[in-house]
């Protein structure tokens, strides 16, 4: 009897113990995707588990008590969570490592012309992924850059809506645009090049602010925008991103890949944008938004070679037909003086490549060639231009002890011709072939584990302007892994090419004049950058990056709009110019799915001539950008609120009697988007752009001067201010509030 009683008690206690044991289980994910093979440790015990292929894990048969669970994975910082487990309780404990991904360890190439982790680069490089730009979908990279701090797409024409990219207040000709490191887009076609790159092919966009002429040569004065395309082997099998707006804009972006043999991967991208709905909400009988019909095709070939040597080859073709003008205009009026219109035909093709030589040393031959043809009519004024650019560069990457050396030799050929005063008279040499051979050397020296020094020097010989020298210096101090200080200094240069598709020079009644032989510009720059990161154990991340910059210009080429309202006079400044300021980027990510990105830039861009300081036209003192995102994970729904704000900028008036405001108001464009990812392989998104319904005609009697007489045939009729036709008073987009709806399909 005693034996039976003892056995019964043992069985009861065993069942009670089982009944009272608890468990901790859950899923580990990042950016909404489950993470397999993540290590989870129950601190204070010897228990360790890994997540399965669906990101799930479980700790079972746990007694009641307080536990700390740590999740760790390659490429992520560790995350620790605490909980109290009651008797018999099954607790669900999920980990979202999105905020702890080592995103600052991305590989970048733009700052030093070689692959390096972003945190290790002595040159500060900003990196933006497609996920950042999807917060506010746009039909082109040109428009997408409005969300980047210190970078502003500037519209230069109220009617045809073409423009350029400003970096820290410096205009488009001072910014070099590259695709995969190749300088295929120059001042002639910065806006057209950025408008024709299929977004489906973009891996990331790298931005360097400040002169980089010691590596990239002419035009890399204000900064660099390097568009890195995807590697074919890493791209999706097929992708589509299609959206439309209530303005009846349609943007289609397609990407697909295939194999052309055993060792060849091919990636193809297609972008088509169509807007053919003329609107005139401000009732001046001119189109508010330029009508466009654009197609771009890009193809990239990747060849597998022995010892994983690199060989890629890419090509792109862009065609665009855009026009704006009086609402009754059609192509039969092109170039005539009956109905005013601005019509631009653009044809552009380019080839780029990178080939690693079959030798033991790391020798790379990069090359590109492009041709750009433009046929434009601005009323009765024609602008017919052709530009050809060939580029080849051989680099040798060599490691010797603590010295990481880069040697290079480059050759750049440019032909530019147009039918404007830019290439006639004293500047007719600019119409001929221009050769720009150069050599450069760069040494990145590791002084100590926390200290790096970079020194570079470039020599170029321009067939028109002669010898050009551009040294460079950079220093990086890694105080610790979360605090980094960088100091960069150097020079930049820009050869003469005023590029008179400056629309103020081609529209209205102003006459273009070039009074002296133009000399090349030269700049001296210094930039101080500080990066700080802070991580919390619960997954919260806070990062801030600040920069102070100063650029001094000699021989600055400017257009004088003020001396004579009937003329634009291009000349080298009889004095100097300065661009200086301060910028800050802040990134806050909370473990509950809220993410805030904010950037602000204060800049002072001015010319100094005969003791008089003058603020640069169409340049704001302060700008800000933000993106607030929140993920509602149970509903698979994301909310994105984006926007920008700009302080007043000086605008081009025709005379003292011009009733339009001399300075723009403070203005802001704000947008909101909802994205749903609950379907397999499909994401649906939609929202509203320009929530404040802001347009630049607010507070002004008119935007286009003499819109009722665009050919100035009747200057004495209804002209109380004695003005001539002028559409150059523009500083922001003229589109009202509008909705958009689209979807993304990805097949891997």
XYZ file of C-alpha atoms in Angstrom:
748
model
C 0.000 0.000 0.000
C 2.852 2.385 0.893
C 4.526 1.663 -2.475
C 1.313 2.424 -4.372
C 0.818 5.708 -2.457
C 4.410 6.828 -3.122
C 4.100 6.034 -6.844
C 0.810 7.971 -7.050
C 2.357 11.056 -5.426
C 5.313 10.843 -7.863
C 2.990 10.638 -10.876
C 0.898 13.563 -9.602
C 3.939 15.759 -9.013
C 5.298 14.917 -12.448
C 2.045 15.884 -14.135
C 1.851 19.034 -12.017
C 5.391 19.992 -12.976
C 4.624 19.499 -16.656
C 1.419 21.436 -16.340
C 3.174 24.309 -14.600
C 6.198 24.587 -16.955
C 6.130 27.614 -19.267
C 7.627 28.579 -22.628
C 8.968 31.569 -24.527
C 8.514 31.615 -28.300
C 8.297 34.100 -31.102
C 9.679 35.298 -34.422
C 12.766 37.317 -35.374
C 12.418 39.618 -38.393
C 13.885 42.641 -40.138
C 12.006 45.024 -42.424
C 9.000 42.714 -42.200
C 10.915 39.635 -43.390
C 11.690 36.628 -41.129
C 15.349 36.022 -40.298
C 16.560 32.399 -40.173
C 19.603 31.141 -38.210
C 19.424 33.875 -35.561
C 21.006 32.915 -32.233
C 18.824 33.347 -29.126
C 20.357 33.006 -25.684
C 18.517 32.736 -22.394
C 20.946 34.699 -20.241
C 21.871 33.128 -16.925
C 21.306 29.639 -18.314
C 23.010 27.367 -20.835
C 19.957 27.361 -23.122
C 20.547 28.473 -26.738
C 18.323 28.043 -29.811
C 18.317 29.185 -33.454
C 15.427 30.463 -35.524
C 14.148 28.157 -38.253
C 13.617 29.029 -41.933
C 10.498 31.032 -41.014
C 12.295 33.009 -38.294
C 10.542 31.208 -35.410
C 12.075 29.929 -32.167
C 10.944 28.392 -28.862
C 12.304 27.865 -25.338
C 10.172 25.207 -23.623
C 9.859 23.621 -20.159
C 10.761 26.805 -18.297
C 10.070 27.414 -14.652
C 8.503 30.674 -13.521
C 10.835 33.618 -13.017
C 12.482 36.623 -14.653
C 14.290 35.999 -17.941
C 16.465 37.965 -20.334
C 16.474 36.828 -23.980
C 19.198 38.031 -26.344
C 18.966 37.841 -30.148
C 22.096 38.134 -32.292
C 22.696 37.696 -36.028
C 25.423 38.434 -38.549
C 25.108 42.020 -39.801
C 22.980 43.117 -36.823
C 23.638 44.456 -33.377
C 22.506 42.362 -30.408
C 19.054 42.960 -28.977
C 18.044 42.144 -25.398
C 14.531 41.845 -23.958
C 13.390 41.062 -20.413
C 10.171 39.439 -19.212
C 8.537 37.820 -16.186
C 7.268 34.273 -16.808
C 4.455 33.006 -14.598
C 3.804 29.353 -13.841
C 2.560 27.488 -16.908
C 2.541 30.659 -19.054
C 3.338 30.594 -22.808
C 4.820 33.995 -23.699
C 5.121 35.339 -27.253
C 8.305 37.428 -27.561
C 9.119 38.801 -31.040
C 12.295 40.567 -32.116
C 12.424 43.183 -34.894
C 16.065 43.867 -35.783
C 15.306 46.453 -38.478
C 16.804 49.321 -36.483
C 19.887 47.326 -35.517
C 21.068 46.465 -38.986
C 24.607 47.658 -39.611
C 23.427 49.931 -42.434
C 26.348 52.295 -41.946
C 28.654 49.467 -42.983
C 27.392 49.588 -46.574
C 30.093 49.332 -49.189
C 30.637 52.633 -51.012
C 32.945 53.524 -53.893
C 32.328 57.202 -54.666
C 34.540 58.866 -52.085
C 37.812 57.078 -52.883
C 37.190 55.292 -56.231
C 37.487 51.900 -54.529
C 35.148 49.690 -52.542
C 35.247 50.473 -48.830
C 32.813 50.196 -45.936
C 31.074 53.496 -45.345
C 32.241 53.785 -41.749
C 35.851 53.190 -42.808
C 35.870 55.762 -45.615
C 37.834 58.931 -44.781
C 35.514 60.805 -47.159
C 31.916 61.213 -45.893
C 29.513 59.516 -48.304
C 25.727 59.647 -47.951
C 23.936 56.487 -49.104
C 20.279 56.283 -50.127
C 18.555 53.023 -51.035
C 15.409 52.505 -53.138
C 13.461 51.973 -49.897
C 14.154 55.613 -48.965
C 12.832 56.954 -52.266
C 9.774 54.696 -52.187
C 8.482 56.753 -49.259
C 7.502 59.358 -51.878
C 7.336 57.672 -55.307
C 8.376 59.838 -58.242
C 8.776 59.205 -61.980
C 12.464 60.170 -62.010
C 15.541 60.348 -59.820
C 15.649 64.097 -60.519
C 12.386 64.593 -58.606
C 13.259 61.985 -55.972
C 16.285 63.993 -54.838
C 13.962 66.624 -53.321
C 13.933 64.417 -50.198
C 17.726 64.559 -49.715
C 19.082 67.146 -47.298
C 21.202 69.834 -48.982
C 20.191 68.668 -52.477
C 17.482 70.535 -54.396
C 16.081 69.956 -57.879
C 15.829 73.517 -59.227
C 13.324 74.316 -61.956
C 14.742 76.929 -64.317
C 11.836 77.359 -66.691
C 8.200 78.077 -65.880
C 7.017 76.607 -69.165
C 9.279 73.681 -70.122
C 10.062 72.693 -66.479
C 13.671 71.676 -67.105
C 16.219 72.398 -64.412
C 19.328 71.256 -62.609
C 20.512 69.835 -59.307
C 21.777 72.157 -56.555
C 24.121 70.778 -53.878
C 24.717 73.130 -50.944
C 23.449 76.011 -53.086
C 25.709 75.415 -56.095
C 24.013 75.084 -59.486
C 23.845 72.060 -61.771
C 27.085 72.599 -63.754
C 28.986 72.211 -60.462
C 27.543 68.748 -59.794
C 28.857 65.650 -61.516
C 26.376 62.861 -62.196
C 27.760 59.330 -62.565
C 26.350 55.903 -63.279
C 28.427 53.121 -61.714
C 31.270 55.601 -61.292
C 31.336 56.728 -64.935
C 30.921 60.491 -65.593
C 28.456 60.053 -68.421
C 26.200 62.983 -67.566
C 27.566 66.503 -67.831
C 26.188 70.015 -67.513
C 24.389 69.696 -70.841
C 22.193 66.852 -69.705
C 22.099 66.542 -65.929
C 18.333 66.781 -65.750
C 17.760 64.562 -68.796
C 20.183 61.924 -67.555
C 18.524 61.757 -64.145
C 15.063 61.630 -65.700
C 15.811 58.559 -67.760
C 17.280 56.019 -65.349
C 14.811 53.178 -64.579
C 14.281 53.097 -60.826
C 14.029 49.295 -60.934
C 17.752 49.065 -61.691
C 18.997 51.272 -58.859
C 20.864 49.525 -56.038
C 21.768 52.695 -54.154
C 22.615 56.343 -54.708
C 25.819 57.721 -53.206
C 26.265 61.455 -52.662
C 29.483 63.294 -51.876
C 29.150 66.988 -51.073
C 32.097 69.203 -51.910
C 34.860 69.221 -54.558
C 36.207 65.892 -55.784
C 38.117 67.055 -58.844
C 41.299 65.336 -57.659
C 39.631 62.016 -58.542
C 36.957 62.906 -61.065
C 38.219 66.027 -62.834
C 36.173 68.906 -64.185
C 32.610 69.584 -62.971
C 33.063 67.715 -59.668
C 33.066 71.050 -57.822
C 29.831 71.166 -55.851
C 29.642 67.422 -55.383
C 28.940 64.019 -56.897
C 25.811 61.948 -57.357
C 26.747 58.367 -58.200
C 23.891 56.055 -59.223
C 24.913 52.458 -58.515
C 22.934 49.955 -60.563
C 22.145 46.441 -59.437
C 24.334 43.483 -60.215
C 22.395 41.225 -62.601
C 23.003 38.146 -60.452
C 21.438 39.891 -57.419
C 18.401 41.421 -59.127
C 14.857 40.052 -59.129
C 13.784 37.820 -61.983
C 11.051 40.341 -62.798
C 9.880 43.558 -61.174
C 7.250 46.142 -62.032
C 6.398 49.463 -60.404
C 3.456 51.282 -61.984
C 1.597 54.303 -60.650
C -0.726 57.022 -61.896
C -1.839 60.370 -60.484
C -5.061 62.347 -60.588
C -3.216 64.723 -62.979
C -3.325 61.747 -65.407
C 0.413 61.133 -65.166
C 1.454 57.529 -65.787
C 4.820 56.059 -64.826
C 5.840 52.494 -65.679
C 9.070 50.981 -64.431
C 9.957 47.413 -65.433
C 12.998 45.257 -64.734
C 13.889 41.696 -65.666
C 16.955 39.514 -66.007
C 17.978 36.473 -68.017
C 21.051 34.394 -68.794
C 22.688 34.771 -72.216
C 24.871 31.710 -71.876
C 26.505 29.916 -68.981
C 28.670 32.834 -67.839
C 26.612 35.889 -68.824
C 23.862 37.521 -66.750
C 21.801 40.281 -68.350
C 19.687 42.864 -66.535
C 17.225 45.034 -68.459
C 15.249 48.031 -67.256
C 12.534 50.000 -69.001
C 10.986 53.281 -67.910
C 8.076 54.983 -69.629
C 6.512 58.242 -68.444
C 3.522 59.881 -70.076
C 1.757 63.108 -69.194
C -0.550 64.514 -71.850
C -3.235 66.411 -69.950
C -2.769 70.214 -70.214
C -4.077 72.119 -67.179
C -4.224 75.835 -66.418
C -5.364 76.286 -62.836
C -3.886 79.796 -62.531
C -5.773 80.981 -65.647
C -2.921 82.625 -67.561
C -3.577 80.525 -70.714
C -0.250 78.722 -70.215
C 0.213 75.104 -69.193
C 0.894 74.805 -65.460
C 2.910 71.603 -65.977
C 4.996 70.554 -68.964
C 3.633 67.693 -71.023
C 6.073 64.820 -71.472
C 6.473 61.596 -73.386
C 9.667 59.826 -72.280
C 11.092 56.362 -72.733
C 14.376 54.990 -71.407
C 15.925 51.554 -71.881
C 18.932 50.370 -69.893
C 20.711 47.044 -70.182
C 23.636 45.730 -68.140
C 25.722 42.628 -68.926
C 27.826 40.859 -66.312
C 30.455 38.378 -67.535
C 31.745 35.686 -65.166
C 35.506 35.320 -65.464
C 38.269 33.313 -63.883
C 39.295 34.287 -60.347
C 36.113 36.406 -60.092
C 37.601 39.215 -62.167
C 35.147 41.981 -63.073
C 33.745 42.690 -66.506
C 30.481 44.620 -66.843
C 29.049 46.367 -69.856
C 25.984 48.593 -69.939
C 24.063 50.739 -72.382
C 21.200 53.212 -72.207
C 18.972 55.083 -74.627
C 16.699 57.988 -73.702
C 14.147 59.763 -75.856
C 11.954 62.573 -74.619
C 9.421 64.888 -76.214
C 8.289 67.638 -73.874
C 6.403 70.847 -74.431
C 4.664 73.621 -72.593
C 3.114 76.901 -73.631
C -0.217 78.415 -74.535
C -3.091 75.999 -74.048
C -4.002 75.999 -77.750
C -0.445 75.151 -78.914
C 0.254 72.092 -81.046
C 3.282 71.001 -83.064
C 2.152 72.858 -86.166
C 3.054 76.080 -84.291
C 6.581 74.869 -83.387
C 9.118 77.670 -83.969
C 6.489 80.114 -85.209
C 5.185 83.389 -83.793
C 1.448 82.669 -83.841
C 1.018 80.583 -80.670
C 3.804 80.457 -78.077
C 5.243 77.089 -77.139
C 8.467 75.592 -75.839
C 9.170 72.225 -77.433
C 12.205 70.053 -76.660
C 13.242 66.861 -78.432
C 16.016 64.933 -76.678
C 17.918 61.936 -78.010
C 20.652 60.445 -75.867
C 22.575 57.174 -75.835
C 25.509 55.975 -73.791
C 27.738 52.976 -73.145
C 29.618 52.244 -69.925
C 31.951 49.452 -68.928
C 34.431 48.232 -66.333
C 37.060 45.577 -67.104
C 39.588 44.078 -64.704
C 42.788 43.242 -66.528
C 43.899 39.558 -66.456
C 47.025 40.204 -64.380
C 48.011 39.546 -60.782
C 47.763 43.235 -59.830
C 44.372 44.943 -59.321
C 44.195 46.904 -62.574
C 40.836 48.190 -63.828
C 39.925 49.835 -67.122
C 36.715 51.860 -66.966
C 35.229 53.538 -70.009
C 32.149 55.374 -71.195
C 30.880 57.180 -74.263
C 27.719 59.185 -74.791
C 26.093 61.351 -77.392
C 23.396 63.877 -76.625
C 21.387 65.649 -79.307
C 18.854 68.315 -78.570
C 16.440 70.170 -80.803
C 14.523 72.859 -78.935
C 12.252 75.771 -79.802
C 11.457 78.526 -77.330
C 8.889 80.501 -79.252
C 10.851 81.591 -82.305
C 14.238 81.019 -80.637
C 15.925 77.757 -81.547
C 18.458 75.899 -79.456
C 20.140 73.102 -81.373
C 22.978 71.428 -79.498
C 25.142 68.375 -79.783
C 27.532 66.959 -77.226
C 29.811 63.921 -77.363
C 31.848 62.723 -74.418
C 34.307 59.840 -74.396
C 36.018 58.773 -71.191
C 38.583 56.116 -70.305
C 40.348 55.572 -67.006
C 42.948 53.030 -65.891
C 43.403 52.533 -62.139
C 45.850 50.462 -60.132
C 44.847 49.575 -56.597
C 47.918 48.582 -54.552
C 48.382 47.807 -50.860
C 51.883 48.328 -49.456
C 52.121 47.984 -45.688
C 49.973 50.683 -44.100
C 49.593 52.456 -47.445
C 46.495 51.805 -49.551
C 47.540 53.330 -52.874
C 45.518 54.192 -55.955
C 47.183 55.276 -59.198
C 45.193 56.401 -62.195
C 45.402 57.798 -65.700
C 42.368 59.257 -67.446
C 41.481 60.681 -70.820
C 38.341 62.683 -71.492
C 37.207 63.866 -74.896
C 34.417 66.425 -75.256
C 32.749 67.907 -78.263
C 30.132 70.569 -77.649
C 28.421 72.711 -80.220
C 25.304 74.837 -80.268
C 23.839 77.775 -82.128
C 24.148 80.317 -79.294
C 26.717 82.977 -78.314
C 28.309 80.433 -75.969
C 30.255 78.981 -78.891
C 30.731 82.034 -81.090
C 32.998 85.073 -81.003
C 35.672 84.939 -78.331
C 34.553 81.464 -77.186
C 34.417 79.731 -80.551
C 37.256 77.411 -79.460
C 34.802 75.788 -77.081
C 32.929 74.402 -80.057
C 35.879 72.345 -81.141
C 37.090 69.057 -79.747
C 38.427 69.378 -76.209
C 40.892 66.860 -74.788
C 41.461 66.466 -71.072
C 44.173 63.913 -70.205
C 45.031 63.527 -66.549
C 46.926 61.468 -63.999
C 46.263 61.109 -60.293
C 47.583 59.363 -57.214
C 45.925 58.728 -53.877
C 47.422 57.338 -50.678
C 45.246 56.206 -47.784
C 47.528 55.728 -44.806
C 46.531 53.989 -41.586
C 48.424 55.987 -38.952
C 46.952 53.988 -36.058
C 43.915 51.753 -35.553
C 41.708 54.829 -35.048
C 43.407 57.281 -37.391
C 43.471 57.392 -41.202
C 45.002 59.957 -43.496
C 44.245 60.340 -47.198
C 46.261 62.501 -49.574
C 45.635 62.843 -53.280
C 46.882 64.846 -56.226
C 45.692 65.196 -59.812
C 47.208 66.856 -62.854
C 45.149 67.567 -65.964
C 46.006 69.274 -69.224
C 43.091 70.958 -70.946
C 43.602 71.595 -74.659
C 41.949 75.024 -74.297
C 42.952 76.157 -70.798
C 46.297 74.411 -70.207
C 47.615 72.942 -66.935
C 45.288 72.265 -63.993
C 46.413 70.989 -60.554
C 44.005 69.716 -57.892
C 45.355 68.390 -54.555
C 43.217 66.740 -51.885
C 43.499 65.907 -48.176
C 41.313 63.906 -45.770
C 41.648 62.789 -42.151
C 39.424 60.373 -40.211
C 39.448 59.842 -36.462
C 37.363 56.910 -35.228
C 36.928 57.998 -31.622
C 35.062 54.725 -31.124
C 32.713 52.650 -33.256
C 29.857 55.089 -32.572
C 31.675 58.427 -32.944
C 33.627 59.413 -36.063
C 35.220 62.733 -37.031
C 36.270 63.522 -40.620
C 38.103 66.527 -42.046
C 38.322 66.996 -45.818
C 39.999 69.755 -47.808
C 40.856 70.187 -51.452
C 40.446 72.101 -54.657
C 38.125 71.813 -57.606
C 37.926 73.231 -61.092
C 35.379 73.673 -63.851
C 36.359 74.342 -67.437
C 34.396 76.918 -69.387
C 31.029 75.671 -70.575
C 28.277 78.063 -69.629
C 25.780 75.740 -71.299
C 23.238 78.183 -72.549
C 20.306 75.960 -72.156
C 20.029 78.311 -69.254
C 16.402 78.953 -70.030
C 16.563 82.555 -68.946
C 18.966 82.979 -71.861
C 16.693 81.309 -74.386
C 13.226 82.542 -73.473
C 11.693 85.955 -73.219
C 13.315 89.028 -74.701
C 16.726 88.978 -72.974
C 19.805 89.041 -75.186
C 22.763 86.844 -74.249
C 26.166 88.514 -74.187
C 29.650 87.177 -73.461
C 31.820 90.269 -73.086
C 35.264 88.756 -72.374
C 37.132 85.538 -72.933
C 36.016 83.254 -70.127
C 38.581 81.673 -67.798
C 38.174 78.333 -65.955
C 36.841 78.461 -62.410
C 38.786 77.173 -59.434
C 37.619 76.451 -55.895
C 39.134 75.823 -52.471
C 37.080 73.772 -50.066
C 37.108 72.510 -46.494
C 34.535 70.266 -44.833
C 34.286 69.067 -41.219
C 31.995 66.089 -40.592
C 30.953 64.381 -37.325
C 28.904 61.192 -37.046
C 27.381 59.867 -33.814
C 25.294 56.708 -33.335
C 23.430 55.490 -30.250
C 21.783 52.085 -29.802
C 19.451 50.919 -27.040
C 19.030 47.293 -26.014
C 15.330 47.372 -26.918
C 16.132 48.166 -30.566
C 15.868 51.957 -30.532
C 18.465 53.695 -32.714
C 19.437 57.350 -32.867
C 22.033 58.760 -35.239
C 23.111 62.283 -36.080
C 25.559 63.474 -38.710
C 26.659 67.106 -38.925
C 28.830 68.931 -41.453
C 30.281 72.411 -41.752
C 31.450 73.442 -45.235
C 33.242 76.374 -46.853
C 34.032 76.852 -50.564
C 35.904 79.803 -52.070
C 35.659 80.535 -55.822
C 38.066 82.232 -58.200
C 36.899 83.242 -61.693
C 33.284 82.358 -60.891
C 31.239 82.451 -64.113
C 27.913 84.158 -63.486
C 25.025 85.496 -65.499
C 24.248 89.135 -64.741
C 20.450 89.491 -64.777
C 20.330 92.783 -62.899
C 22.377 95.401 -64.783
C 20.126 95.444 -67.849
C 16.665 93.826 -67.851
C 17.011 93.204 -71.613
C 20.306 91.305 -71.323
C 22.056 88.416 -69.612
C 25.785 89.076 -69.509
C 28.069 86.103 -68.812
C 31.518 86.911 -67.467
C 34.071 85.878 -64.856
C 33.350 87.579 -61.575
C 35.589 90.561 -60.839
C 35.992 89.432 -57.265
C 35.249 86.158 -55.540
C 32.358 83.994 -54.421
C 31.791 81.973 -51.249
C 29.493 79.090 -50.370
C 29.480 78.288 -46.665
C 27.103 76.689 -44.233
C 26.155 73.934 -41.836
C 23.997 70.823 -42.256
C 22.684 68.105 -39.965
C 20.962 64.764 -40.572
C 19.065 62.988 -37.798
C 17.778 59.409 -37.851
C 15.554 58.005 -35.088
C 14.151 54.461 -35.182
C 11.970 53.104 -32.372
C 11.309 49.428 -31.719
C 7.553 49.984 -32.138
C 7.953 50.630 -35.888
C 8.226 54.442 -35.879
C 11.103 55.896 -37.900
C 11.925 59.609 -38.269
C 14.490 61.073 -40.656
C 15.137 64.816 -40.589
C 17.731 66.962 -42.271
C 18.406 70.680 -42.274
C 20.915 72.894 -44.081
C 21.802 76.532 -43.507
C 23.871 78.074 -46.286
C 25.177 81.459 -47.303
C 25.991 81.587 -51.024
C 27.061 85.001 -52.232
C 29.350 86.932 -54.562
C 31.726 89.688 -53.473
C 32.531 92.275 -56.130
C 33.963 95.774 -55.547
C 33.234 95.424 -51.848
C 29.555 94.594 -52.398
C 28.023 91.307 -51.221
C 25.124 89.927 -53.262
C 23.100 86.835 -52.424
C 23.078 84.304 -55.245
C 19.848 84.301 -57.186
C 17.444 81.360 -56.693
C 19.293 80.144 -53.588
C 17.641 79.637 -50.218
C 19.315 80.322 -46.874
C 17.680 77.377 -45.113
C 16.159 74.113 -46.275
C 14.786 71.138 -44.411
C 13.617 67.624 -45.331
C 11.843 64.949 -43.349
C 10.361 61.477 -43.620
C 8.214 60.013 -40.843
C 7.318 56.349 -41.266
C 5.266 54.009 -39.128
C 4.665 50.299 -39.666
C 1.452 48.745 -38.408
C 2.820 45.212 -38.470
C -0.366 43.206 -37.713
C -2.070 44.889 -40.687
C 1.066 44.819 -42.899
C 0.460 48.521 -43.464
C 3.028 51.327 -43.650
C 2.424 55.067 -43.383
C 4.950 57.557 -44.800
C 4.774 61.314 -44.298
C 7.440 63.220 -46.243
C 8.118 66.850 -46.926
C 10.542 69.697 -47.397
C 10.685 73.373 -46.524
C 12.649 76.237 -48.088
C 13.325 79.740 -46.836
C 12.999 82.804 -49.143
C 15.292 83.093 -52.174
C 16.041 86.052 -54.449
C 14.122 85.911 -57.722
C 14.824 87.406 -61.188
C 12.720 90.543 -61.652
C 12.586 92.483 -64.922
C 12.746 95.992 -63.464
C 12.058 98.120 -60.408
C 8.452 98.440 -61.569
C 7.935 94.653 -61.724
C 5.056 93.992 -59.249
C 6.119 90.413 -58.510
C 7.826 89.751 -55.199
C 11.616 90.121 -55.151
C 11.913 87.207 -52.703
C 9.926 84.016 -52.590
C 7.966 83.199 -49.439
C 8.909 80.322 -47.175
C 7.323 77.337 -48.892
C 6.812 73.653 -48.306
C 5.750 70.548 -50.255
C 4.303 67.738 -48.114
C 3.085 64.255 -49.025
C 1.515 61.221 -47.387
C 1.449 57.591 -48.509
C -0.109 54.300 -47.371
C 1.472 50.986 -48.451
C -0.057 47.532 -48.019
C 2.149 44.416 -48.301
C -0.433 41.743 -47.526
C -0.437 40.144 -50.966
C 2.135 37.645 -52.151
C 4.839 39.375 -54.245
C 2.678 42.522 -54.553
C 2.716 45.807 -52.675
C -0.087 48.312 -53.208
C 0.457 51.985 -52.380
C -1.350 55.278 -52.719
C -1.546 58.718 -51.219
C -1.642 62.451 -51.719
C 1.094 64.768 -52.973
C 1.326 68.472 -52.089
C -1.028 68.238 -49.122
C -0.905 72.019 -48.581
C -1.924 72.660 -52.214
C 0.971 75.135 -52.518
C 1.902 76.709 -55.856
C 4.364 79.579 -56.563
C 1.671 81.963 -57.833
C 0.371 82.540 -54.303
C 0.706 86.201 -53.346
C 1.754 87.292 -56.840
C -0.375 89.095 -59.451
C 1.096 86.757 -62.089
C 4.023 84.377 -62.579
C 4.704 84.695 -66.300
C 5.210 88.340 -67.277
C 3.137 89.449 -70.288
C 1.555 86.024 -70.779
C -1.046 87.803 -72.906
C 1.641 88.941 -75.399
C 4.380 86.261 -75.491
C 5.962 87.567 -78.715
C 5.960 91.215 -77.525
C 4.011 92.295 -80.583
C 1.941 94.853 -78.705
C 4.093 96.237 -75.848
C 1.922 99.341 -75.550
C -1.327 97.419 -74.906
C -2.387 96.614 -71.336
C 1.168 96.969 -69.989
C 1.064 99.266 -66.930
C 4.411 98.009 -65.601
C 6.261 98.333 -68.933
C 7.353 94.680 -68.945
C 8.358 92.227 -71.653
C 7.409 88.563 -71.886
C 9.435 86.575 -69.344
C 8.794 83.030 -67.986
C 11.966 82.774 -65.838
C 10.319 83.765 -62.546
C 10.181 80.226 -61.138
C 11.448 78.590 -57.982
C 9.143 75.662 -57.269
C 6.813 73.136 -58.921
C 3.478 74.426 -60.174
C 1.401 71.277 -59.551
C -1.579 71.431 -57.209
C -2.644 68.812 -54.689
C -3.121 65.425 -56.375
C -3.662 61.793 -55.525
C -1.668 58.800 -56.693
C -2.146 55.037 -56.738
C 0.237 52.283 -57.757
C 1.551 48.772 -57.183
C 4.880 46.951 -57.119
C 5.286 43.369 -58.288
C 8.455 41.422 -57.509
C 9.162 37.868 -58.683
C 12.445 36.519 -57.381
